[in-house]
Amino acid sequence: MTASIPVITIDGPSGTGKGTIAQLLADTLGWHLLDSGALYRIVAVGAADKSLKTNNIKEICDFAAAMKVVFSTRFEGSILLNGEEISFQVRLEETAELASQVAAIPQLREVLLQRQRDFRLEPGLVADGRDMGTVVFPNAGAKFFLTASAEERAQRRYKQLINKGVSVNLRALLQDINSRDERDANRKVSPLRPADDAVVIDTTTLTIEEVLEAVLIEVRAKMPEATAL
Ligand code: DC
């Protein structure tokens, strides 16, 4: 019964540190990790490869239903799409933009729903995304929603990209982040919002260690039997 397998959800906009926190938490607990944003990004890579537009809904959904995806265990590690290594394309800013557009297609979200739930495997799952606590795993044992100011999130993304050798403009990055957040928060299906029972953490002035500690305290309190740490 997968319903008895513990799940922790970490939602929020990009640049709040949720991907890093989700990975560290999964490592600490020895649990599986679902990077759900990567699934939308992979669909975006596939759609771009086939020159599909966002109104080619049936083709995009057919592709997503049939795609074979293999993640390496590490966050931001290797990603194989139908046998081809695509991790570089997955992390590009243009892929993030297209991912936000395809993520607004209700039929696609439906296609990806079961695929995301299939990540719920023993001994437990940490799920990172936008609607993990609201839609995909509404009965999760602990839910978090991370926020940070748009300026701080743009700065973090800027540093990440510069470190990877990608040349970017901070102001343009901030605009892109704001417009993606607006689309993600205002779409009709599964909009970006905290679950009613999520703990909201503003990470603007916190270090990764401080956020992880706050999350672990909450997790230990809410799921003592699942997280005998
Ligand atoms: O977390 P990310 O930047 O990799 O996500 C890429 C896009 O996918 C983001 O703009 C919103 C969308 N997304 C979503 O709609 N639902 C999720 N659970 C995860 C991501």
JSON list of C-alpha atoms in Angstrom, two decimals, residues 41-54 56 59-60 63 81 98 102:
[
{"chain": "A", "resi": 41, "resn": "ARG", "atom": "CA", "xyz": [11.36, 20.62, -18.12]},
{"chain": "A", "resi": 42, "resn": "ILE", "atom": "CA", "xyz": [11.88, 17.23, -19.82]},
{"chain": "A", "resi": 43, "resn": "VAL", "atom": "CA", "xyz": [8.52, 17.58, -21.58]},
{"chain": "A", "resi": 44, "resn": "ALA", "atom": "CA", "xyz": [9.63, 21.07, -22.67]},
{"chain": "A", "resi": 45, "resn": "VAL", "atom": "CA", "xyz": [12.90, 19.67, -24.08]},
{"chain": "A", "resi": 46, "resn": "GLY", "atom": "CA", "xyz": [10.97, 16.96, -25.94]},
{"chain": "A", "resi": 47, "resn": "ALA", "atom": "CA", "xyz": [8.41, 19.43, -27.27]},
{"chain": "A", "resi": 48, "resn": "ALA", "atom": "CA", "xyz": [11.14, 21.82, -28.48]},
{"chain": "A", "resi": 49, "resn": "ASP", "atom": "CA", "xyz": [12.97, 18.91, -30.10]},
{"chain": "A", "resi": 50, "resn": "LYS", "atom": "CA", "xyz": [9.83, 18.03, -32.06]},
{"chain": "A", "resi": 51, "resn": "SER", "atom": "CA", "xyz": [9.14, 21.73, -32.81]},
{"chain": "A", "resi": 52, "resn": "LEU", "atom": "CA", "xyz": [5.80, 21.45, -31.01]},
{"chain": "A", "resi": 53, "resn": "LYS", "atom": "CA", "xyz": [4.01, 24.64, -29.98]},
{"chain": "A", "resi": 54, "resn": "THR", "atom": "CA", "xyz": [2.18, 24.94, -26.66]},
{"chain": "A", "resi": 56, "resn": "ASN", "atom": "CA", "xyz": [-0.19, 21.19, -29.83]},
{"chain": "A", "resi": 59, "resn": "GLU", "atom": "CA", "xyz": [1.04, 15.78, -29.29]},
{"chain": "A", "resi": 60, "resn": "ILE", "atom": "CA", "xyz": [2.64, 17.11, -26.09]},
{"chain": "A", "resi": 63, "resn": "PHE", "atom": "CA", "xyz": [4.87, 12.51, -25.91]},
{"chain": "A", "resi": 81, "resn": "LEU", "atom": "CA", "xyz": [15.18, 11.00, -22.10]},
{"chain": "A", "resi": 98, "resn": "LEU", "atom": "CA", "xyz": [8.90, 26.64, -21.91]},
{"chain": "A", "resi": 102, "resn": "VAL", "atom": "CA", "xyz": [3.58, 23.59, -20.83]}
]
